[in-house]
Amino acid sequence: MSPATVLVVDDSATKRYLLVSWLTRAGFTVVEAETGESALSLLSEAEVDLVVLDVKLPDLSGFDVCERIKTDPGYGVLPVIHVSAHAVDVVDRTQGLNRGADAYLVEPIEPDELIATAQAVLRYYRARQRAESLADRMIKLAETTLAINSASTLVGLLQAAADGASEIFGGPAVVVAETADGDGLAAVAGGPTEVRPWTVEHHETSVGSTVRTEQAEAWNLADWPQREAVAVASAKLRADRTPVYVAVPASSQTPGFPVLRQLSQAVAAAVEAQRSYDEEHRIAVTLQRSLLQSRLPDVPGLELAVRYEPAGAQTEVGGDFYELTMLDGRLLVGIGDVAGHSLHAATVMAELRHAVRAYAVEGHPPGMVLELVNRFMRTVLPAESATLCLFTLEPDTGRIRLASAGHLPPLLHIEGTGASFLTPRGPLLGINAPRPEDLEFVLPRGGTLVLYTDGLIERRDSDIDVGFAALAKCASQVESSLDAFCQRLLVQLAGAGEQADDIAVVALRRS
């Protein structure tokens, strides 16, 4: 630790010489001022740790100078020791202490008394500064912990952690973690925060947290201060995981690295939760896709395209499904949505899809298939509900026979006419209610039919009519490639943000 700097303020050259000599011999660095105004001016320019201040000055009283020091937001934490040969009675000493002085020495002053008082006052102020700094860092640590646990992605988590570390320790910061796939990512703060791929040389560490000091060259991602070492905290919650690292300037640390350790542990806990989420979500999506149709039939005279996008807001599998199968020269097309997001919902979805195919293979028309599936649900799955839109299409003639069980209306686009919604009616599956006749029409050549689930158009903050209008506008033009058309629907309607529900889209065009 560098020696403390003391400002001696006294208009007497003799007294000032003595005070400076005693303090210098005791190891202090000393600067001098003769008047109150010159002392206040010097404080705004120099780094001072303690002021030794005479009470009687030619321009201002020492009491006024002390009060101005203590009320100034820039250097109000400076300790002040009054010295006086004239203001020596109880009233003077009381006034000095009441107006902010930390000690009051009456001349003649013994050198040892001055030095001991200066050291005691500095010890108190340094302890107070450490306590205030720790309290401030703990507040920022709490804010950073909240930010990293609120992040929805690993990249966002690391950015929040690096920003927080830079704010807490007042300098550059690097946070490193590995993804669930084992790819290293490093977030660097201290300028514009960025996350980049980076591979760290892992040290053998046990579960827990450790802190070590390394050369800055080993962490050359950040622009460290010149001749600065780096304090690197590593935290590991599971033996089968690689550690998380937080690197900050070593000079910013207090003994024991308490805040750095806690920050690394908080980051490790959040990273572990994010890794687990990513792994679960990947497994869920894999399971969901395994339950859906992987290949589309090749039907002369028809173009087919499908899109399925799982929700990003949960790891559970959903109940959206679609079906495209050729049966006795006709194309069977269906899209449905089982209520809920869970493994159970996915199981119900699989059962419904197989039931639809089984009844359709028997030769029943769409409306009867829905009636039989509804009867199956009410018998085997009485607590469940689902929506389903189902139709058959004759490729040669374009004739369609369509039935709906509470599903969103299909959208029909005809070149030169534009897009409009069909209006099939029917109660959702799981309800005992009469079912209307099937809707029959002919899909003209060049006509495009679009089926979709509610994730494409429903938003919590707007009416569903807004979603219908947006879909109709988006589908007013259809690309030559149905795959490109479906992708544009997803991009323009679902947006770039995290979607709250699964989305399934089926599009077919008669060529």
Coordinates of C-alpha atoms in Angstrom, one line a residue:
M1 CA 0.0 0.0 0.0
S2 CA 1.4 3.4 -1.0
P3 CA 2.0 5.9 1.9
A4 CA -0.9 8.2 2.8
T5 CA -0.8 11.8 1.6
V6 CA -1.4 14.4 4.3
L7 CA -2.4 18.0 3.6
V8 CA -1.0 20.4 6.3
V9 CA -2.8 23.7 6.4
D10 CA -1.2 26.4 8.6
D11 CA -0.2 30.0 8.0
S12 CA 2.8 29.8 10.3
A13 CA 5.8 28.6 8.4
T14 CA 7.5 27.4 11.7
K15 CA 4.5 25.3 12.8
R16 CA 4.0 24.0 9.3
Y17 CA 7.7 23.0 9.1
L18 CA 7.4 21.0 12.4
L19 CA 4.2 19.3 11.4
V20 CA 5.6 18.4 8.0
S21 CA 8.9 17.1 9.5
W22 CA 7.1 14.8 12.0
L23 CA 4.7 13.4 9.4
T24 CA 7.4 12.9 6.8
R25 CA 9.6 11.0 9.3
A26 CA 6.6 8.8 10.1
G27 CA 6.4 7.8 6.4
F28 CA 3.6 10.1 5.2
T29 CA 3.7 12.1 2.0
V30 CA 3.0 15.7 2.8
V31 CA 1.7 18.7 0.8
E32 CA 1.2 22.1 2.3
A33 CA -1.1 25.1 2.1
E34 CA -1.0 28.5 4.0
T35 CA -4.7 29.6 3.7
G36 CA -8.1 28.0 3.7
E37 CA -8.9 28.9 0.1
S38 CA -5.5 27.5 -1.2
A39 CA -6.2 24.3 0.8
L40 CA -9.7 23.9 -0.8
S41 CA -8.2 24.6 -4.2
L42 CA -5.4 22.0 -3.7
L43 CA -7.9 19.3 -2.6
S44 CA -9.6 19.6 -6.0
E45 CA -6.3 18.8 -7.8
A46 CA -4.3 16.4 -5.5
E47 CA -5.1 13.0 -4.1
V48 CA -5.2 13.6 -0.3
D49 CA -6.0 11.1 2.4
L50 CA -5.9 13.3 5.5
V51 CA -6.0 17.0 6.3
V52 CA -4.2 18.5 9.3
L53 CA -5.9 21.9 9.7
D54 CA -5.0 24.9 11.9
V55 CA -8.1 26.6 13.4
K56 CA -6.8 30.1 12.9
L57 CA -6.1 31.0 9.3
P58 CA -5.8 34.4 7.6
D59 CA -8.8 34.1 5.2
L60 CA -11.2 31.5 6.7
S61 CA -11.5 29.9 10.0
G62 CA -10.4 26.3 10.2
F63 CA -14.0 25.5 11.3
D64 CA -15.4 26.9 8.1
V65 CA -12.8 25.1 6.0
C66 CA -13.5 21.8 7.7
E67 CA -17.3 22.2 7.2
R68 CA -16.8 22.9 3.5
I69 CA -14.6 19.8 3.1
K70 CA -17.2 17.7 4.9
T71 CA -20.1 18.9 2.9
D72 CA -18.4 18.7 -0.5
P73 CA -19.6 15.6 -2.5
G74 CA -16.2 15.3 -4.2
Y75 CA -14.0 14.9 -1.1
G76 CA -16.4 14.9 1.8
V77 CA -15.1 11.6 3.1
L78 CA -11.7 13.1 3.9
P79 CA -10.7 12.9 7.6
V80 CA -9.7 16.2 9.3
I81 CA -7.6 16.8 12.4
H82 CA -7.7 20.2 13.9
V83 CA -4.6 21.7 15.6
S84 CA -4.6 24.9 17.5
A85 CA -2.6 26.9 20.0
H86 CA -5.3 29.5 20.5
A87 CA -8.8 27.9 20.3
V88 CA -8.1 25.5 23.2
D89 CA -11.1 25.7 25.5
V90 CA -14.0 23.2 25.6
V91 CA -16.3 25.4 23.5
D92 CA -13.7 25.6 20.7
R93 CA -13.0 21.9 20.7
T94 CA -16.8 21.2 20.8
Q95 CA -17.4 23.5 17.9
G96 CA -14.6 21.9 15.9
L97 CA -15.9 18.4 16.4
N98 CA -19.5 19.3 15.8
R99 CA -18.7 20.9 12.5
G100 CA -17.0 17.8 11.2
A101 CA -13.5 17.3 12.6
D102 CA -12.4 13.8 13.4
A103 CA -9.9 14.8 16.1
Y104 CA -8.8 18.0 17.9
L105 CA -5.3 18.5 19.1
V106 CA -4.2 21.4 21.4
E107 CA -0.7 22.8 21.2
P108 CA 1.9 22.1 22.3
I109 CA 1.5 18.8 20.4
E110 CA 3.9 15.9 21.0
P111 CA 5.1 14.3 17.7
D112 CA 4.1 10.8 18.8
E113 CA 0.6 12.1 19.7
L114 CA 0.1 13.6 16.2
I115 CA 1.4 10.5 14.4
A116 CA -0.8 8.2 16.5
T117 CA -3.9 10.3 16.0
A118 CA -3.2 10.5 12.2
Q119 CA -2.8 6.7 12.0
A120 CA -5.9 6.0 14.1
V121 CA -8.1 8.4 12.1
L122 CA -6.8 6.8 8.8
R123 CA -7.4 3.3 10.1
Y124 CA -11.0 4.2 10.9
Y125 CA -11.6 5.9 7.5
R126 CA -10.0 3.1 5.6
A127 CA -12.1 0.5 7.4
R128 CA -15.2 2.7 6.7
Q129 CA -14.2 2.9 3.0
R130 CA -13.8 -0.8 2.8
A131 CA -17.2 -1.4 4.4
E132 CA -18.9 1.1 2.1
S133 CA -17.1 -0.4 -0.9
L134 CA -18.2 -3.9 0.1
A135 CA -21.8 -2.8 0.7
D136 CA -21.9 -1.1 -2.7
R137 CA -20.4 -4.2 -4.4
M138 CA -22.9 -6.4 -2.6
I139 CA -25.8 -4.3 -3.9
K140 CA -24.3 -4.5 -7.5
L141 CA -23.8 -8.2 -7.0
A142 CA -27.5 -8.6 -6.1
E143 CA -28.5 -6.6 -9.2
T144 CA -26.1 -8.7 -11.4
T145 CA -27.4 -11.9 -10.0
L146 CA -30.9 -10.9 -10.8
A147 CA -29.9 -9.9 -14.4
I148 CA -28.1 -13.2 -15.1
N149 CA -31.0 -15.3 -13.8
S150 CA -33.4 -13.2 -15.9
A151 CA -31.5 -13.9 -19.1
S152 CA -33.3 -16.3 -21.5
T153 CA -30.1 -17.4 -23.4
L154 CA -26.6 -18.4 -22.5
V155 CA -25.2 -15.5 -24.6
G156 CA -27.5 -13.0 -22.8
L157 CA -26.5 -14.5 -19.4
L158 CA -22.8 -14.1 -20.1
Q159 CA -23.3 -10.5 -21.3
A160 CA -25.1 -9.6 -18.1
A161 CA -22.4 -11.3 -16.0
A162 CA -19.6 -9.5 -17.8
D163 CA -21.4 -6.1 -17.5
G164 CA -22.1 -6.7 -13.9
A165 CA -18.5 -7.7 -13.1
S166 CA -17.2 -4.6 -14.9
E167 CA -19.6 -2.4 -12.9
I168 CA -18.8 -4.1 -9.6
F169 CA -15.0 -4.0 -9.9
G170 CA -14.7 -0.8 -12.0
G171 CA -12.6 -2.2 -14.9
P172 CA -12.5 -4.7 -17.7
A173 CA -14.1 -8.1 -17.1
V174 CA -14.2 -11.5 -18.9
V175 CA -16.7 -14.2 -18.2
V176 CA -16.2 -17.6 -19.8
A177 CA -18.4 -20.7 -19.9
E178 CA -19.2 -23.6 -22.2
T179 CA -22.4 -24.4 -23.9
A180 CA -24.3 -27.7 -23.5
D181 CA -22.4 -28.8 -26.7
G182 CA -19.0 -28.0 -25.2
D183 CA -18.3 -24.8 -27.2
G184 CA -16.5 -22.1 -25.2
L185 CA -18.0 -18.6 -25.1
A186 CA -16.3 -15.5 -23.6
A187 CA -18.1 -12.3 -22.8
V188 CA -15.8 -9.2 -22.6
A189 CA -16.9 -6.0 -20.9
G190 CA -15.1 -2.7 -20.4
G191 CA -16.0 -1.2 -23.7
P192 CA -18.9 -2.4 -25.9
T193 CA -19.7 -5.8 -24.4
E194 CA -19.3 -8.6 -26.9
V195 CA -19.5 -12.4 -26.8
R196 CA -17.2 -14.4 -28.9
P197 CA -16.0 -18.1 -29.2
W198 CA -13.0 -18.7 -27.1
T199 CA -11.2 -21.8 -25.7
V200 CA -9.8 -21.6 -22.2
E201 CA -7.2 -23.9 -20.8
H202 CA -9.0 -25.7 -18.0
H203 CA -7.2 -26.3 -14.7
E204 CA -7.8 -29.3 -12.6
T205 CA -10.5 -28.0 -10.2
S206 CA -12.8 -29.7 -7.8
V207 CA -16.4 -28.8 -7.1
G208 CA -16.6 -25.4 -5.5
S209 CA -14.8 -22.1 -6.2
T210 CA -11.2 -21.0 -6.3
V211 CA -9.5 -17.7 -7.1
R212 CA -6.0 -17.4 -8.5
T213 CA -3.9 -14.6 -9.9
E214 CA -2.6 -14.9 -13.5
Q215 CA -0.7 -12.7 -16.0
A216 CA -2.9 -10.6 -18.2
E217 CA -1.4 -12.2 -21.3
A218 CA -3.3 -15.4 -20.5
W219 CA -6.5 -13.4 -20.7
N220 CA -5.8 -11.2 -23.7
L221 CA -9.4 -10.9 -24.6
A222 CA -9.7 -7.7 -22.6
D223 CA -7.7 -4.4 -22.6
W224 CA -6.3 -4.7 -19.1
P225 CA -4.5 -1.7 -17.5
Q226 CA -0.8 -1.6 -18.0
R227 CA 1.3 -3.9 -15.7
E228 CA -2.0 -5.3 -14.3
A229 CA -2.4 -8.9 -13.1
V230 CA -5.7 -10.6 -13.4
A231 CA -7.7 -12.2 -10.6
V232 CA -9.5 -15.3 -12.0
A233 CA -12.3 -17.0 -10.1
S234 CA -13.4 -20.4 -11.2
A235 CA -16.6 -22.0 -10.0
K236 CA -17.8 -25.6 -10.6
L237 CA -21.1 -27.0 -9.4
R238 CA -20.8 -30.6 -10.7
A239 CA -17.9 -32.9 -11.2
D240 CA -18.9 -33.7 -14.8
R241 CA -19.0 -30.0 -15.8
T242 CA -16.3 -27.6 -16.8
P243 CA -15.8 -24.5 -14.6
V244 CA -17.2 -21.1 -15.2
Y245 CA -14.5 -18.3 -15.1
V246 CA -14.7 -14.7 -14.1
A247 CA -11.6 -12.6 -14.7
V248 CA -11.2 -9.0 -13.4
P249 CA -8.2 -6.7 -12.5
A250 CA -6.3 -8.1 -9.5
S251 CA -5.9 -4.6 -8.0
S252 CA -9.7 -4.3 -7.6
Q253 CA -9.8 -7.2 -5.1
T254 CA -10.0 -7.2 -1.3
P255 CA -8.5 -10.0 0.9
G256 CA -10.3 -13.3 0.4
F257 CA -12.0 -12.2 -2.8
P258 CA -15.4 -12.4 -1.2
V259 CA -17.5 -10.6 -3.9
L260 CA -15.6 -12.2 -6.8
R261 CA -16.1 -15.7 -5.4
Q262 CA -19.9 -15.1 -4.9
L263 CA -20.2 -13.6 -8.4
S264 CA -18.5 -16.7 -9.9
Q265 CA -20.8 -19.0 -8.0
A266 CA -23.9 -17.1 -9.0
V267 CA -22.8 -17.2 -12.7
A268 CA -22.0 -20.9 -12.4
A269 CA -25.5 -21.6 -10.9
A270 CA -27.2 -19.6 -13.7
V271 CA -25.1 -21.3 -16.4
E272 CA -25.9 -24.7 -15.0
A273 CA -29.6 -23.9 -15.1
Q274 CA -29.3 -22.6 -18.7
R275 CA -27.3 -25.6 -19.8
S276 CA -30.0 -27.9 -18.2
Y277 CA -32.7 -25.9 -19.9
D278 CA -31.0 -26.1 -23.3
E279 CA -30.4 -29.9 -23.0
E280 CA -34.1 -30.5 -21.9
H281 CA -35.4 -28.2 -24.7
R282 CA -33.3 -30.0 -27.3
I283 CA -34.5 -33.4 -26.1
A284 CA -38.1 -32.1 -26.1
V285 CA -37.9 -30.8 -29.6
T286 CA -36.3 -34.0 -30.8
L287 CA -39.1 -36.0 -29.2
Q288 CA -41.7 -33.6 -30.7
R289 CA -40.3 -33.9 -34.2
S290 CA -40.1 -37.7 -33.9
L291 CA -43.8 -37.8 -33.4
L292 CA -44.4 -35.7 -36.6
Q293 CA -44.4 -36.8 -40.2
S294 CA -40.8 -36.7 -41.5
R295 CA -41.5 -37.1 -45.2
L296 CA -44.2 -35.6 -47.4
P297 CA -45.9 -37.7 -50.2
D298 CA -44.9 -36.9 -53.8
V299 CA -48.2 -36.1 -55.5
P300 CA -48.2 -35.2 -59.2
G301 CA -50.1 -32.0 -59.8
L302 CA -49.6 -30.8 -56.2
E303 CA -46.9 -28.8 -54.4
L304 CA -46.7 -29.4 -50.6
A305 CA -44.8 -27.6 -47.8
V306 CA -44.9 -27.8 -44.0
R307 CA -43.2 -25.9 -41.2
Y308 CA -43.1 -26.7 -37.6
E309 CA -41.4 -24.4 -35.0
P310 CA -41.4 -25.4 -31.3
A311 CA -42.1 -22.8 -28.7
G312 CA -39.1 -21.1 -27.2
A313 CA -40.6 -20.3 -23.9
Q314 CA -40.7 -23.8 -22.4
T315 CA -38.9 -27.1 -22.6
E316 CA -42.2 -29.1 -22.7
V317 CA -43.3 -30.7 -25.9
G318 CA -46.5 -29.5 -27.4
G319 CA -49.6 -30.9 -29.0
D320 CA -49.5 -29.4 -32.5
F321 CA -49.4 -32.0 -35.4
Y322 CA -50.1 -32.4 -39.1
E323 CA -50.8 -35.2 -41.4
L324 CA -50.4 -35.6 -45.2
T325 CA -51.0 -39.1 -46.6
M326 CA -52.2 -40.6 -49.9
L327 CA -55.2 -42.9 -49.5
D328 CA -56.9 -44.6 -52.5
G329 CA -55.8 -41.9 -54.9
R330 CA -56.8 -39.0 -52.6
L331 CA -54.6 -36.8 -50.4
L332 CA -55.6 -36.7 -46.8
V333 CA -54.5 -33.5 -45.1
G334 CA -54.9 -32.6 -41.5
I335 CA -53.7 -30.2 -38.9
G336 CA -54.5 -30.2 -35.2
D337 CA -53.7 -28.9 -31.8
V338 CA -54.1 -30.8 -28.4
A339 CA -54.6 -28.5 -25.4
G340 CA -51.5 -28.1 -23.2
H341 CA -47.7 -28.4 -23.3
S342 CA -46.5 -31.6 -21.7
L343 CA -45.4 -35.1 -22.5
H344 CA -49.0 -36.1 -21.9
A345 CA -50.2 -33.6 -24.5
A346 CA -47.7 -35.1 -27.0
T347 CA -48.9 -38.6 -26.2
V348 CA -52.5 -37.5 -26.8
M349 CA -51.4 -35.9 -30.1
A350 CA -49.8 -39.1 -31.2
E351 CA -52.9 -41.2 -30.4
L352 CA -55.2 -38.7 -32.3
R353 CA -52.9 -38.7 -35.3
H354 CA -52.9 -42.5 -35.4
A355 CA -56.7 -42.6 -34.9
V356 CA -57.3 -40.2 -37.8
R357 CA -55.2 -42.3 -40.1
A358 CA -56.9 -45.5 -39.0
Y359 CA -60.4 -44.2 -39.6
A360 CA -59.4 -42.5 -42.8
V361 CA -57.9 -45.8 -44.1
E362 CA -61.3 -47.4 -43.6
G363 CA -62.7 -45.0 -46.2
H364 CA -64.7 -42.6 -44.1
P365 CA -65.1 -39.0 -45.3
P366 CA -63.5 -36.2 -43.2
G367 CA -66.6 -35.4 -41.2
M368 CA -67.2 -39.0 -40.2
V369 CA -63.5 -39.4 -39.3
L370 CA -63.9 -36.5 -36.9
E371 CA -67.0 -38.0 -35.5
L372 CA -65.3 -41.4 -34.9
V373 CA -62.2 -39.7 -33.5
N374 CA -64.4 -37.6 -31.1
R375 CA -66.1 -40.8 -30.0
F376 CA -62.7 -42.4 -29.4
M377 CA -61.5 -39.4 -27.4
R378 CA -64.6 -39.2 -25.2
T379 CA -64.3 -42.9 -24.4
V380 CA -60.5 -43.3 -24.0
L381 CA -59.4 -39.7 -23.2
P382 CA -62.5 -38.1 -21.6
A383 CA -60.5 -35.3 -19.9
E384 CA -58.8 -34.1 -23.1
S385 CA -59.7 -31.6 -25.9
A386 CA -58.3 -30.8 -29.2
T387 CA -58.9 -29.0 -32.5
L388 CA -58.5 -30.5 -35.9
C389 CA -59.1 -29.5 -39.5
L390 CA -59.2 -32.4 -42.0
F391 CA -59.8 -32.7 -45.7
T392 CA -59.4 -35.0 -48.7
L393 CA -58.2 -33.7 -52.1
E394 CA -58.5 -35.4 -55.5
P395 CA -55.3 -34.3 -57.3
D396 CA -56.8 -34.7 -60.8
T397 CA -60.0 -32.6 -60.2
G398 CA -59.0 -30.4 -57.3
R399 CA -62.2 -31.4 -55.5
I400 CA -61.9 -31.0 -51.7
R401 CA -64.1 -32.3 -48.9
L402 CA -63.3 -30.5 -45.6
A403 CA -64.4 -30.8 -42.0
S404 CA -63.3 -28.9 -38.9
A405 CA -63.5 -29.6 -35.2
G406 CA -63.1 -26.1 -33.7
H407 CA -59.9 -25.4 -35.6
L408 CA -58.8 -22.0 -37.0
P409 CA -60.2 -21.4 -40.5
P410 CA -58.0 -22.4 -43.5
L411 CA -56.9 -19.6 -45.8
L412 CA -57.4 -19.9 -49.5
H413 CA -55.4 -17.9 -52.0
I414 CA -56.5 -17.7 -55.6
E415 CA -54.4 -15.8 -58.2
G416 CA -56.1 -12.6 -59.2
T417 CA -58.6 -12.8 -56.3
G418 CA -56.4 -12.7 -53.3
A419 CA -56.6 -14.4 -49.9
S420 CA -59.8 -15.2 -48.0
F421 CA -60.7 -17.5 -45.1
L422 CA -63.0 -20.5 -45.4
T423 CA -65.7 -20.9 -42.9
P424 CA -66.1 -24.5 -41.9
R425 CA -67.9 -25.1 -38.6
G426 CA -67.8 -27.8 -36.0
P427 CA -67.3 -28.3 -32.3
L428 CA -63.8 -29.2 -31.0
L429 CA -62.9 -32.8 -30.2
G430 CA -63.9 -34.0 -26.8
I431 CA -67.4 -32.4 -26.8
N432 CA -70.7 -34.2 -27.4
A433 CA -72.3 -32.0 -30.0
P434 CA -73.8 -32.4 -33.4
R435 CA -71.4 -32.0 -36.3
P436 CA -72.4 -30.1 -39.5
E437 CA -72.0 -31.3 -43.1
D438 CA -68.6 -31.3 -44.7
L439 CA -67.6 -28.3 -46.8
E440 CA -67.1 -29.2 -50.5
F441 CA -65.4 -27.0 -53.1
V442 CA -62.8 -27.2 -55.9
L443 CA -59.3 -25.9 -55.5
P444 CA -58.5 -24.2 -58.9
R445 CA -55.2 -24.6 -60.6
G446 CA -52.7 -22.2 -59.1
G447 CA -54.8 -22.0 -55.9
T448 CA -53.0 -22.3 -52.5
L449 CA -54.6 -23.6 -49.3
V450 CA -52.9 -22.8 -46.0
L451 CA -53.6 -24.6 -42.7
Y452 CA -52.0 -23.4 -39.4
T453 CA -52.1 -23.6 -35.7
D454 CA -52.8 -20.7 -33.3
G455 CA -49.2 -20.0 -32.5
L456 CA -48.9 -18.3 -35.9
I457 CA -51.5 -15.6 -35.3
E458 CA -52.4 -15.5 -31.6
R459 CA -50.7 -13.0 -29.3
R460 CA -51.4 -12.3 -25.6
D461 CA -51.4 -8.6 -26.1
S462 CA -53.8 -8.3 -29.1
D463 CA -57.2 -9.6 -30.3
I464 CA -57.1 -12.6 -32.6
D465 CA -58.8 -10.6 -35.4
V466 CA -55.6 -8.6 -35.6
G467 CA -53.8 -11.9 -36.2
F468 CA -56.3 -13.0 -38.9
A469 CA -55.9 -9.6 -40.7
A470 CA -52.1 -9.9 -40.5
L471 CA -52.2 -13.4 -42.0
A472 CA -54.5 -12.4 -44.8
K473 CA -52.2 -9.4 -45.7
C474 CA -49.1 -11.6 -45.5
A475 CA -50.7 -14.2 -47.8
S476 CA -51.9 -11.8 -50.3
Q477 CA -48.9 -12.8 -52.4
V478 CA -47.6 -16.4 -52.7
E479 CA -44.0 -17.1 -53.7
S480 CA -43.3 -19.5 -56.5
S481 CA -41.7 -21.7 -53.8
L482 CA -44.1 -22.9 -51.2
D483 CA -41.2 -23.5 -48.8
A484 CA -40.2 -19.8 -49.1
F485 CA -43.8 -18.8 -48.7
C486 CA -44.2 -20.7 -45.4
Q487 CA -40.9 -19.4 -44.1
R488 CA -42.0 -15.8 -44.8
L489 CA -45.2 -16.4 -42.9
L490 CA -43.2 -17.5 -39.9
V491 CA -40.7 -14.6 -40.1
Q492 CA -43.3 -11.9 -40.6
L493 CA -46.0 -13.2 -38.3
A494 CA -44.0 -14.9 -35.5
G495 CA -41.3 -12.3 -35.6
A496 CA -37.7 -12.5 -34.3
G497 CA -38.6 -12.7 -30.6
E498 CA -39.1 -15.8 -28.5
Q499 CA -42.5 -17.4 -29.4
A500 CA -44.8 -18.5 -26.7
D501 CA -46.5 -21.3 -28.5
D502 CA -45.7 -24.0 -31.1
I503 CA -46.4 -23.2 -34.7
A504 CA -47.4 -25.7 -37.4
V505 CA -48.1 -24.6 -41.0
V506 CA -49.2 -26.7 -43.9
A507 CA -49.5 -25.3 -47.4
L508 CA -50.5 -27.0 -50.7
R509 CA -50.9 -25.6 -54.2
R510 CA -52.5 -27.2 -57.2
S511 CA -50.2 -26.7 -60.2

